[in-house]
Amino acid sequence: MNFYITTPIYYTNDIPHIGHAYTSIACDIIARYNKLLGKNVFFLTGTDEHGQKVEKAAINSNLKPKEFVDKLSVNFVNLIPFLGCEIDDFIRTTEERHIKASQELWKQLEKNNQIYLSNYEGWYSVRDEAFYLENELKKIDGNYVTDNGSPVEWVKEESYFFKLSEWQDKLINYYEKNPESILPKTRYNEVLSFIKGGLKDLSISRTTFNWGVPVPNNPKHVMYVWIDALCNYLTAIGYPDINNNNYKKFWPATHIVGKDILRFHAVYWPAFLMAAGIEPPKRIFAHGWWTNEGQKISKSLGNVIDPYDIINEYGLDQIRFFLFREVPFGNDGDFSKKAIANRINADLSNNFGNLVQRISSFAVKNNDSLLRPAENLTNEDQDLINILQNKFDEYCKFMNNQQIDRAIKSVLELISAGNAYVDTQAPWALKKTNKIRMEEVLYIVTNIIIKSAIMLYPIIPTSSKKILNIFNYNMDNNKFENFTKPINQNIKINNPEPIFPRILND
RNA sequence: GGCGGAGUAGCUCAGUUGGUCAGAGCGCACGGCUCAUAUUCGUGAUGUCGGGGGUUCAAAUCCCUCCUCCGCUACCA
């Protein structure tokens, strides 16, 4: 089984913020989960480097566009390992392979009679790089400006168009047959209602700037964002060489996107693909946005969250955990210091960390660090093992639908059951009365700890490995095959150390 | 305006096809344990399940209506 997951390509007009980190980590979690399932995974991210905005920013910086994007792209390249993301490729739209792929996709669309030359005209804002309808504009001092105050000018230019209007019925048909190809459900509804509202042909080239992929056989035009940007998902797996091994293995992809760019991925992109005779994406998942202490995040408010700052303050796994434990994936969330501290302390330090600590240090002090497989299971033991089975089933069901928060909650419930089991079995009492039973109890809990650590590995990979290391357990020999079967090996415990330090109140 | 979603304990939210569905976590109160990062375990309290009406033996769950909030309603990644 193969699994292909992508982030959007990030636009090189600014440095990365928490939103970029959020999307990338989401993909990393899903990628790691699928690896645990035993799949071959291809995880792609990259940067989108063309367009008028970049061209202008480069001029303002006294740099050639390529020099400018080289500088900005590296910020995104460097962020990936800092976030603990294990990617398989990083694509830049200025790469030769991508220019070739986009042009090839264009030619394929042209060959299939999906592109025609015409004129595009309307009110255009250079700052926003977008056209506006008259009713979206307001008049200030006799001049039209956009809602956010950008000046607009009336522009008429020759442009190539994609026959999007021809794909309305086919898209509707496709989505009605594949209701889970857009998630969450509410986004699916939005997309479908948008398509049902009618589709107009799409302008896909520009002549007013040069920083883009040249349109084949007409160098006056460069591609306007859509085909260039979206095609990256094909480029990275070898397109246009459709006999390429990666292409054959990994297409179609699962795309994780912010809710603001859902339409491009869920309407234009599948239409392009179908028009080119290529299968549409397997799934598009749209996630929400973060606020900061209840406030909308914006540069002008000065409350942009720098992923480096926040991770250096709380720790990588702690932030990864918070981002996906706190909020149902797909919803908007609020990033607050209080919520972060509560989450880390309650779930990681007090619940999981404590279970690890109380068992490992108890075993070191009272059983010479050695744990031996349990032989005679009581009803209570069996109950706990049954809970593991139930929670693992839930966890997989949720993860398969990108309900990461629900999956995490299932594991936390298992860990809570582990803590409760320790209390009822009271190994500190058994120490005086029944040493054999004490050993069994410790071993049964250790099984739960190890399985919990592996289930949480996609979210908190470094911490999970630390925990497994305490128990000298190598997770490579226990992925999700026969996962709930109890471990059966002697375990020697390494020096325990607190994995999740609590966050002290400010 | 149109389409869609949501209003459930102080907070964040679960609640498939109507009948242990009135719940979880956090917070709070009380009690227990002492292995553990002053951690954990147990018990308990607060809810007219947005308002009103209807269908039904039975509705948070279906229908009608009203109120509030949110998203989408095309060319910005």
Coordinates of C-alpha atoms (C1' of nucleotides) in Angstrom, one line a residue:
Chain A
M1 CA 0.0 0.0 0.0
N2 CA 1.2 3.5 -0.9
F3 CA 0.2 6.8 0.6
Y4 CA 1.0 10.3 -0.8
I5 CA 0.4 13.4 1.3
T6 CA 1.1 17.0 0.6
T7 CA 1.1 20.4 2.2
P8 CA 0.3 23.3 0.0
I9 CA 3.4 25.0 -1.4
Y10 CA 4.1 28.0 0.7
Y11 CA 4.2 31.4 -0.9
T12 CA 7.6 33.0 -0.7
N13 CA 6.5 36.5 0.2
D14 CA 7.1 36.2 3.9
I15 CA 8.7 34.2 6.6
P16 CA 6.9 31.1 8.0
H17 CA 4.4 31.5 10.8
I18 CA 2.5 29.1 13.0
G19 CA 0.0 28.5 10.2
H20 CA 2.6 27.0 8.0
A21 CA 3.9 25.0 10.9
Y22 CA 0.5 23.7 11.7
T23 CA -0.1 22.4 8.2
S24 CA 3.3 20.8 7.9
I25 CA 2.9 19.1 11.3
A26 CA -0.5 17.8 10.4
C27 CA 1.0 16.1 7.3
D28 CA 3.8 14.7 9.3
I29 CA 1.4 13.2 11.8
I30 CA -0.6 11.6 9.1
A31 CA 2.5 10.5 7.3
R32 CA 3.9 8.8 10.4
Y33 CA 0.6 7.2 11.2
N34 CA 0.5 5.7 7.7
K35 CA 4.1 4.4 8.0
L36 CA 3.0 2.7 11.2
L37 CA 0.3 1.0 9.2
G38 CA 3.0 -0.3 7.1
K39 CA 2.4 1.8 4.0
N40 CA 5.0 3.3 1.7
V41 CA 4.6 7.0 2.3
F42 CA 5.6 10.0 0.2
F43 CA 5.4 13.3 2.1
L44 CA 5.8 16.4 0.0
T45 CA 6.1 20.1 0.8
G46 CA 7.7 23.1 -0.9
T47 CA 7.5 26.7 -1.9
D48 CA 5.5 28.6 -4.5
E49 CA 7.8 31.2 -5.9
H50 CA 6.2 32.8 -8.9
G51 CA 3.8 35.7 -9.4
Q52 CA 3.7 39.4 -9.6
K53 CA 3.9 39.9 -5.8
V54 CA 7.2 38.1 -5.7
E55 CA 8.4 39.9 -8.7
K56 CA 7.7 43.3 -7.1
A57 CA 9.1 42.3 -3.8
A58 CA 12.3 41.3 -5.4
I59 CA 12.5 44.6 -7.2
N60 CA 12.0 46.4 -3.9
S61 CA 14.8 44.4 -2.4
N62 CA 17.0 45.2 -5.3
L63 CA 17.3 41.5 -6.1
K64 CA 16.6 39.4 -9.1
P65 CA 13.4 37.4 -8.5
K66 CA 15.4 34.1 -8.4
E67 CA 17.8 35.5 -5.8
F68 CA 14.9 36.8 -3.8
V69 CA 13.0 33.5 -3.7
D70 CA 16.3 31.6 -3.0
K71 CA 16.5 33.6 0.2
L72 CA 12.9 33.2 1.2
S73 CA 12.5 29.5 0.3
V74 CA 15.4 28.5 2.5
N75 CA 13.4 29.7 5.5
F76 CA 10.7 27.1 4.7
V77 CA 13.3 24.4 4.0
N78 CA 14.9 25.0 7.4
L79 CA 11.7 25.0 9.3
I80 CA 10.8 21.5 8.3
P81 CA 13.4 19.6 10.4
F82 CA 12.8 22.0 13.2
L83 CA 9.2 20.9 13.3
G84 CA 10.3 17.3 13.4
C85 CA 8.8 16.7 10.0
E86 CA 10.3 13.9 7.9
I87 CA 9.6 14.8 4.3
D88 CA 10.5 12.9 1.2
D89 CA 10.9 15.9 -1.1
F90 CA 10.8 19.6 -1.0
I91 CA 9.7 21.2 -4.3
R92 CA 10.3 24.7 -5.5
T93 CA 8.2 25.9 -8.4
T94 CA 11.2 27.6 -9.9
E95 CA 12.9 24.3 -10.5
E96 CA 13.5 23.0 -14.0
R97 CA 11.6 19.8 -13.3
H98 CA 8.5 21.8 -12.3
I99 CA 8.6 24.2 -15.2
K100 CA 8.8 21.3 -17.5
A101 CA 5.9 19.5 -15.7
S102 CA 3.6 22.5 -15.7
Q103 CA 4.2 23.1 -19.4
E104 CA 3.6 19.5 -20.1
L105 CA 0.3 19.7 -18.1
W106 CA -0.6 22.8 -20.1
K107 CA 0.1 21.1 -23.4
Q108 CA -2.0 18.1 -22.4
L109 CA -4.9 20.4 -21.6
E110 CA -4.4 22.2 -24.9
K111 CA -4.3 18.9 -26.7
N112 CA -7.6 17.9 -25.1
N113 CA -9.1 21.2 -26.3
Q114 CA -9.5 22.6 -22.8
I115 CA -7.7 25.9 -23.3
Y116 CA -8.5 28.9 -25.5
L117 CA -7.2 32.4 -26.0
S118 CA -9.5 35.4 -25.2
N119 CA -9.5 38.6 -23.2
Y120 CA -9.8 39.1 -19.6
E121 CA -10.9 42.5 -18.3
G122 CA -11.9 44.0 -15.0
W123 CA -10.8 46.0 -12.0
Y124 CA -7.4 44.7 -10.9
S125 CA -5.5 45.3 -7.8
V126 CA -1.7 44.9 -8.1
R127 CA -1.3 44.7 -4.4
D128 CA -3.7 41.9 -4.0
E129 CA -2.8 40.4 -7.4
A130 CA -6.5 39.9 -8.0
F131 CA -9.5 41.1 -10.0
Y132 CA -12.5 42.5 -8.3
L133 CA -16.1 42.9 -9.3
E134 CA -17.5 46.4 -9.2
N135 CA -19.8 45.6 -6.3
E136 CA -16.9 44.5 -4.2
L137 CA -15.3 48.0 -4.5
K138 CA -15.9 51.3 -2.9
K139 CA -15.2 54.7 -4.2
I140 CA -12.8 57.0 -2.3
D141 CA -12.0 60.4 -3.8
G142 CA -13.4 59.3 -7.1
N143 CA -11.2 56.3 -7.3
Y144 CA -12.3 52.7 -6.8
V145 CA -10.5 50.9 -4.0
T146 CA -11.0 47.4 -2.5
D147 CA -12.4 46.8 1.0
N148 CA -8.9 46.7 2.4
G149 CA -8.0 50.0 0.6
S150 CA -6.0 48.6 -2.3
P151 CA -6.1 50.8 -5.4
V152 CA -7.5 49.1 -8.5
E153 CA -7.2 49.9 -12.2
W154 CA -9.3 48.8 -15.2
V155 CA -7.3 46.3 -17.0
K156 CA -7.9 44.5 -20.3
E157 CA -5.5 41.8 -21.3
E158 CA -5.2 38.9 -23.5
S159 CA -5.4 35.7 -21.5
Y160 CA -5.7 32.0 -21.9
F161 CA -8.8 30.4 -20.4
F162 CA -9.5 27.0 -19.1
K163 CA -12.9 25.6 -19.9
L164 CA -13.9 25.1 -16.3
S165 CA -17.5 25.5 -17.2
E166 CA -17.5 22.2 -19.0
W167 CA -16.6 20.4 -15.8
Q168 CA -19.5 21.4 -13.6
D169 CA -21.6 18.2 -14.1
K170 CA -18.6 15.9 -14.0
L171 CA -17.3 17.4 -10.7
I172 CA -20.8 17.2 -9.2
N173 CA -21.0 13.6 -10.3
Y174 CA -17.6 12.8 -9.0
Y175 CA -18.2 14.3 -5.6
E176 CA -21.6 12.8 -5.1
K177 CA -20.0 9.4 -5.7
N178 CA -17.0 10.2 -3.4
P179 CA -18.5 12.0 -0.4
E180 CA -15.4 11.5 1.7
S181 CA -13.0 13.0 -0.8
I182 CA -13.4 16.4 0.8
L183 CA -13.3 16.6 4.6
P184 CA -14.6 17.8 7.0
K185 CA -18.2 17.3 5.8
T186 CA -19.1 20.9 6.1
R187 CA -16.4 21.8 3.6
Y188 CA -17.7 19.2 1.3
N189 CA -21.1 20.8 1.4
E190 CA -19.6 24.2 0.7
V191 CA -17.6 23.0 -2.3
L192 CA -20.6 21.1 -3.8
S193 CA -22.9 24.1 -3.4
F194 CA -20.3 26.3 -5.0
I195 CA -20.0 24.0 -8.0
K196 CA -23.8 23.7 -8.3
G197 CA -23.9 27.5 -8.4
G198 CA -22.3 27.3 -11.8
L199 CA -18.7 27.5 -13.0
K200 CA -17.2 30.0 -15.3
D201 CA -14.1 29.6 -17.4
L202 CA -10.9 30.4 -15.6
S203 CA -8.3 32.8 -16.6
I204 CA -5.0 31.0 -16.5
S205 CA -2.3 33.3 -18.0
R206 CA -1.0 36.8 -17.7
T207 CA 0.9 39.1 -19.9
T208 CA 1.5 41.9 -17.4
F209 CA 4.4 40.3 -15.6
N210 CA 7.2 37.9 -16.4
W211 CA 8.0 36.0 -13.3
G212 CA 6.2 32.8 -14.0
V213 CA 6.3 29.7 -16.1
P214 CA 6.2 30.6 -19.8
V215 CA 3.1 29.4 -21.6
P216 CA 4.2 26.8 -24.2
N217 CA 4.5 28.3 -27.7
N218 CA 3.5 31.8 -26.6
P219 CA 6.3 33.4 -24.5
K220 CA 4.2 36.6 -24.2
H221 CA 2.2 34.8 -21.5
V222 CA 3.2 33.3 -18.2
M223 CA 1.0 30.9 -16.4
Y224 CA -1.2 32.6 -13.8
V225 CA -0.9 30.7 -10.5
W226 CA -3.3 27.8 -10.8
I227 CA -1.7 25.4 -13.2
D228 CA 1.8 26.4 -12.1
A229 CA 1.1 26.1 -8.3
L230 CA -1.1 23.1 -8.2
C231 CA 1.0 21.1 -10.7
N232 CA 3.7 20.8 -8.1
Y233 CA 1.9 17.8 -6.6
L234 CA 2.5 15.9 -9.9
T235 CA 5.9 17.2 -10.5
A236 CA 7.3 15.8 -7.4
I237 CA 6.4 12.3 -8.3
G238 CA 7.8 12.4 -11.7
Y239 CA 5.2 13.9 -14.0
P240 CA 5.1 14.1 -17.0
D241 CA 6.9 10.7 -16.9
I242 CA 3.8 8.8 -16.1
N243 CA 5.7 5.6 -16.2
N244 CA 7.9 6.8 -13.4
N245 CA 7.8 4.5 -10.4
N246 CA 6.8 7.1 -7.9
Y247 CA 4.1 8.4 -10.2
K248 CA 2.6 5.0 -10.6
K249 CA 2.9 4.3 -6.9
F250 CA 1.7 7.5 -5.3
W251 CA -0.9 9.2 -7.3
P252 CA -3.6 10.2 -6.3
A253 CA -2.6 12.3 -3.3
T254 CA -4.1 13.3 -0.1
H255 CA -3.9 17.1 0.1
I256 CA -4.0 19.0 3.4
V257 CA -4.8 22.6 2.9
G258 CA -6.0 25.6 4.8
K259 CA -9.7 26.4 4.5
D260 CA -8.9 29.5 2.5
I261 CA -7.5 27.6 -0.4
L262 CA -10.0 24.8 -0.5
R263 CA -11.7 25.9 -3.6
F264 CA -8.6 25.9 -5.7
H265 CA -7.8 22.4 -4.6
A266 CA -11.3 21.0 -4.7
V267 CA -12.7 22.6 -7.8
Y268 CA -10.0 23.9 -10.2
W269 CA -7.5 21.2 -9.5
P270 CA -9.7 18.1 -10.0
A271 CA -11.0 19.8 -13.1
F272 CA -7.5 20.3 -14.5
L273 CA -6.7 16.7 -13.7
M274 CA -9.8 15.2 -15.2
A275 CA -9.3 17.4 -18.3
A276 CA -5.8 16.1 -18.6
G277 CA -7.0 12.6 -18.2
I278 CA -5.5 12.2 -14.7
E279 CA -7.3 10.9 -11.6
P280 CA -8.5 13.6 -9.2
P281 CA -7.0 13.7 -5.6
K282 CA -7.9 10.9 -3.2
R283 CA -8.8 13.3 -0.5
I284 CA -8.6 17.0 0.3
F285 CA -8.8 18.0 3.9
A286 CA -9.3 21.6 4.9
H287 CA -8.1 22.7 8.3
G288 CA -9.0 25.9 10.2
W289 CA -7.1 28.9 11.5
W290 CA -5.6 29.9 14.8
T291 CA -6.3 32.9 16.9
N292 CA -3.8 34.2 19.4
E293 CA -5.3 34.7 22.9
G294 CA -8.7 35.1 21.3
Q295 CA -7.5 37.6 18.8
K296 CA -7.3 37.3 15.1
I297 CA -3.7 36.9 14.0
S298 CA -2.4 39.6 11.7
K299 CA 0.8 41.4 10.9
S300 CA -0.8 44.7 11.6
L301 CA -1.8 43.6 15.1
G302 CA 1.7 42.4 15.7
N303 CA 0.6 39.1 17.2
V304 CA 2.0 36.7 14.6
I305 CA 3.3 33.5 16.3
D306 CA 6.8 32.6 15.3
P307 CA 7.1 28.8 15.3
Y308 CA 10.7 29.0 16.5
D309 CA 9.8 31.1 19.5
I310 CA 6.9 29.0 20.6
I311 CA 8.7 25.7 20.2
N312 CA 11.8 27.0 22.0
E313 CA 9.6 28.0 24.8
Y314 CA 7.5 24.9 25.3
G315 CA 9.2 22.1 23.4
L316 CA 8.6 20.6 20.0
D317 CA 6.5 17.6 21.1
Q318 CA 4.5 19.8 23.5
I319 CA 3.5 22.2 20.8
R320 CA 2.8 19.4 18.3
F321 CA 0.6 17.8 20.9
F322 CA -1.2 21.0 21.8
L323 CA -2.0 21.9 18.2
F324 CA -3.7 18.6 17.6
R325 CA -5.1 17.7 21.0
E326 CA -6.7 21.0 21.7
V327 CA -8.9 21.5 18.6
P328 CA -10.9 19.2 16.4
F329 CA -8.8 19.1 13.2
G330 CA -10.7 21.2 10.7
N331 CA -12.0 23.7 13.3
D332 CA -10.5 27.0 14.2
G333 CA -8.5 27.1 17.4
D334 CA -7.2 29.5 20.0
F335 CA -3.6 29.6 20.9
S336 CA -3.3 30.7 24.5
K337 CA -0.6 30.3 27.1
K338 CA -3.1 29.1 29.6
A339 CA -4.5 26.4 27.3
I340 CA -1.0 25.2 26.4
A341 CA 0.0 24.9 30.0
N342 CA -3.2 23.1 30.9
R343 CA -2.9 20.6 28.1
I344 CA 0.7 19.8 28.7
N345 CA 0.3 19.5 32.4
A346 CA -2.9 17.6 32.5
D347 CA -2.4 15.2 29.6
L348 CA 1.3 14.8 29.2
S349 CA 2.8 15.4 32.6
N350 CA 0.1 14.3 35.0
N351 CA -1.4 11.5 32.9
F352 CA 1.0 9.9 30.6
G353 CA 4.3 11.1 32.1
N354 CA 3.2 10.2 35.5
L355 CA 2.2 6.7 34.5
V356 CA 5.6 6.2 32.9
Q357 CA 7.4 7.6 35.9
R358 CA 5.6 5.7 38.6
I359 CA 6.0 2.4 36.9
S360 CA 9.6 2.7 35.7
S361 CA 10.9 4.1 39.0
F362 CA 9.0 1.6 41.0
A363 CA 10.4 -1.2 39.0
V364 CA 13.9 0.1 39.3
K365 CA 13.6 0.4 43.1
N366 CA 11.7 -2.8 43.8
N367 CA 12.4 -5.2 41.0
D368 CA 16.0 -4.7 40.0
S369 CA 14.8 -2.9 36.8
L370 CA 13.6 -6.2 35.3
L371 CA 10.2 -6.9 34.0
R372 CA 9.1 -10.4 33.0
P373 CA 6.1 -11.4 31.0
A374 CA 2.9 -12.0 33.0
E375 CA 1.5 -15.5 32.9
N376 CA -1.8 -15.7 34.8
L377 CA -4.1 -12.9 33.8
T378 CA -6.9 -11.9 36.2
N379 CA -10.1 -10.4 35.1
E380 CA -8.8 -6.9 35.8
D381 CA -5.8 -7.6 33.6
Q382 CA -8.0 -8.8 30.9
D383 CA -10.2 -5.8 31.2
L384 CA -7.3 -3.5 30.7
I385 CA -6.1 -5.4 27.7
N386 CA -9.7 -5.2 26.3
I387 CA -9.6 -1.4 26.7
L388 CA -6.3 -1.4 24.7
Q389 CA -8.1 -3.2 21.9
N390 CA -11.0 -0.8 22.0
K391 CA -9.0 2.3 22.1
F392 CA -6.7 1.1 19.4
D393 CA -9.7 0.5 17.1
E394 CA -11.0 3.9 17.9
Y395 CA -7.7 5.5 17.3
C396 CA -7.3 3.9 13.9
K397 CA -10.8 4.8 12.9
F398 CA -10.2 8.4 13.8
M399 CA -6.8 8.7 12.3
N400 CA -8.1 7.3 9.0
N401 CA -10.4 10.3 8.8
Q402 CA -7.9 12.9 10.0
Q403 CA -9.8 13.3 13.3
I404 CA -6.5 13.6 15.0
D405 CA -7.9 15.1 18.2
R406 CA -10.3 12.2 18.7
A407 CA -7.5 9.7 18.1
I408 CA -5.4 11.4 20.7
K409 CA -8.3 11.4 23.2
S410 CA -8.7 7.7 22.7
V411 CA -5.1 7.1 23.7
L412 CA -5.4 9.4 26.7
E413 CA -8.4 7.4 27.8
L414 CA -6.3 4.2 27.6
I415 CA -3.6 5.9 29.7
S416 CA -6.1 7.0 32.3
A417 CA -7.3 3.4 32.5
G418 CA -3.7 2.4 33.0
N419 CA -3.4 4.9 35.9
A420 CA -6.6 3.6 37.5
Y421 CA -5.4 0.0 37.1
V422 CA -2.2 0.8 39.0
D423 CA -4.2 2.3 41.8
T424 CA -6.5 -0.7 42.1
Q425 CA -3.7 -3.2 41.8
A426 CA -1.5 -1.3 44.2
P427 CA 1.9 -2.9 43.4
W428 CA 3.4 -1.1 46.5
A429 CA 1.1 -3.3 48.6
L430 CA 1.8 -6.4 46.6
K431 CA 5.5 -5.8 47.2
K432 CA 4.9 -7.1 50.8
T433 CA 2.4 -9.8 50.1
N434 CA 2.9 -11.2 46.6
K435 CA 6.0 -10.3 44.7
I436 CA 5.1 -12.5 41.7
R437 CA 1.7 -10.7 41.2
M438 CA 3.5 -7.4 41.6
E439 CA 5.7 -8.3 38.7
E440 CA 2.8 -9.2 36.6
V441 CA 1.0 -6.0 37.3
L442 CA 4.1 -4.0 36.4
Y443 CA 4.5 -5.9 33.2
I444 CA 0.8 -5.5 32.2
V445 CA 1.0 -1.8 32.7
T446 CA 4.3 -1.6 30.8
N447 CA 2.5 -3.2 27.9
I448 CA 0.0 -0.4 28.0
I449 CA 2.7 2.3 28.2
I450 CA 4.6 0.9 25.3
K451 CA 1.5 0.7 23.1
S452 CA 0.4 4.2 24.1
A453 CA 3.8 5.6 23.3
I454 CA 3.6 4.0 19.8
M455 CA 0.1 5.3 19.2
L456 CA 1.2 8.7 20.1
Y457 CA 4.4 8.5 18.2
P458 CA 3.0 10.3 15.1
I459 CA 2.2 13.2 17.3
I460 CA 5.1 13.3 19.8
P461 CA 7.8 11.2 18.1
T462 CA 10.8 12.3 20.2
S463 CA 9.0 11.8 23.5
S464 CA 7.6 8.5 22.4
K465 CA 11.1 7.3 21.6
K466 CA 12.4 8.5 24.9
I467 CA 9.7 6.5 26.7
L468 CA 10.3 3.4 24.6
N469 CA 14.0 3.8 25.4
I470 CA 13.3 3.8 29.1
F471 CA 11.9 0.3 28.6
N472 CA 14.5 -0.6 26.1
Y473 CA 11.8 -1.3 23.6
N474 CA 12.5 -1.0 19.9
M475 CA 9.3 0.1 18.1
D476 CA 10.6 -1.1 14.8
N477 CA 9.6 -4.6 15.7
N478 CA 6.1 -3.6 16.7
K479 CA 4.3 -1.4 14.3
F480 CA 0.5 -1.8 13.9
E481 CA 0.6 -5.5 12.9
N482 CA -0.7 -7.6 15.8
F483 CA -0.5 -4.4 17.7
T484 CA -2.8 -5.3 20.6
K485 CA -1.2 -8.6 21.3
P486 CA 0.7 -8.2 24.6
I487 CA 4.4 -7.8 24.3
N488 CA 6.3 -10.9 25.4
Q489 CA 9.9 -10.3 26.3
N490 CA 12.0 -9.5 29.3
I491 CA 12.3 -5.8 29.8
K492 CA 15.3 -4.1 31.4
I493 CA 14.5 -0.5 32.5
N494 CA 16.9 2.3 31.9
N495 CA 17.3 5.2 34.3
P496 CA 13.9 6.8 34.3
E497 CA 13.7 10.6 33.9
P498 CA 10.7 12.9 33.6
I499 CA 9.7 13.1 30.0
F500 CA 7.2 15.9 30.2
P501 CA 8.2 18.6 32.8
R502 CA 5.2 20.4 34.0
I503 CA 4.7 24.0 33.0
L504 CA 4.7 26.2 36.1
N505 CA 2.3 29.0 36.4
D506 CA 3.4 32.4 35.3
Chain B
rG1 C1' -30.6 37.6 0.0
rG2 C1' -29.3 32.2 -1.3
rC3 C1' -26.9 27.6 0.5
rG4 C1' -24.7 25.1 4.7
rG5 C1' -23.2 24.4 9.8
rA6 C1' -23.7 25.4 15.0
rG7 C1' -26.3 26.8 19.7
rU8 C1' -25.8 20.5 25.5
rA9 C1' -22.9 21.3 32.9
rG10 C1' -18.3 27.5 34.9
rC11 C1' -14.9 26.4 30.3
rU12 C1' -13.9 23.2 25.8
rC13 C1' -16.8 19.8 23.6
rA14 C1' -19.0 13.9 22.6
rG15 C1' -23.7 12.4 21.7
rU16 C1' -24.7 6.8 14.3
rU17 C1' -30.6 5.3 12.2
rG18 C1' -35.7 8.8 18.4
rG19 C1' -36.3 4.6 23.8
rU20 C1' -29.6 3.6 30.3
rC21 C1' -28.3 10.1 25.8
rA22 C1' -28.3 13.6 29.9
rG23 C1' -22.2 12.5 29.0
rA24 C1' -16.3 13.3 28.8
rG25 C1' -12.1 16.3 29.9
rC26 C1' -10.6 20.6 32.5
rG27 C1' -12.1 23.5 36.7
rC28 C1' -14.6 23.0 41.7
rA29 C1' -16.0 20.2 46.6
rC30 C1' -15.2 16.0 49.6
rG31 C1' -12.7 11.4 50.6
rG32 C1' -8.7 7.6 49.7
rC33 C1' -3.6 6.0 48.4
rU34 C1' 1.6 7.1 48.8
rC35 C1' 4.5 3.9 43.6
rA36 C1' 4.9 8.6 41.0
rU37 C1' 7.0 15.3 38.0
rA38 C1' 2.4 18.2 45.2
rU39 C1' 1.5 13.6 40.9
rU40 C1' -2.9 9.6 41.1
rC41 C1' -7.6 7.0 42.3
rG42 C1' -12.8 7.4 44.0
rU43 C1' -17.2 10.2 45.0
rG44 C1' -20.2 14.5 44.3
rA45 C1' -22.5 19.2 42.6
rU46 C1' -24.1 22.8 38.8
rG47 C1' -27.6 21.6 32.7
rU48 C1' -35.6 24.0 31.3
rC49 C1' -29.8 19.7 25.9
rG50 C1' -31.1 28.4 22.4
rG51 C1' -37.0 30.0 22.8
rG52 C1' -41.9 28.4 21.4
rG53 C1' -45.2 24.9 19.1
rG54 C1' -46.0 20.0 16.9
rU55 C1' -45.6 14.4 15.7
rU56 C1' -45.0 10.0 19.1
rC57 C1' -46.2 5.4 24.1
rA58 C1' -41.2 7.9 24.0
rA59 C1' -37.1 13.5 21.3
rA60 C1' -31.1 16.8 22.7
rU61 C1' -32.1 13.3 18.6
rC62 C1' -38.0 14.0 13.6
rC63 C1' -41.3 18.4 11.7
rC64 C1' -42.7 23.9 11.9
rU65 C1' -41.5 28.7 13.7
rC66 C1' -38.5 32.4 16.1
rC67 C1' -33.7 34.2 18.1
rU68 C1' -28.2 34.2 18.1
rC69 C1' -23.4 32.9 16.1
rC70 C1' -20.3 31.1 12.2
rG71 C1' -18.8 29.4 7.1
rC72 C1' -19.4 29.6 1.7
rU73 C1' -21.5 32.7 -2.1
rA74 C1' -15.1 32.5 -7.8
rC75 C1' -10.1 33.9 -10.0
rC76 C1' -4.7 35.9 -2.9
rA77 C1' -0.5 30.9 -1.4

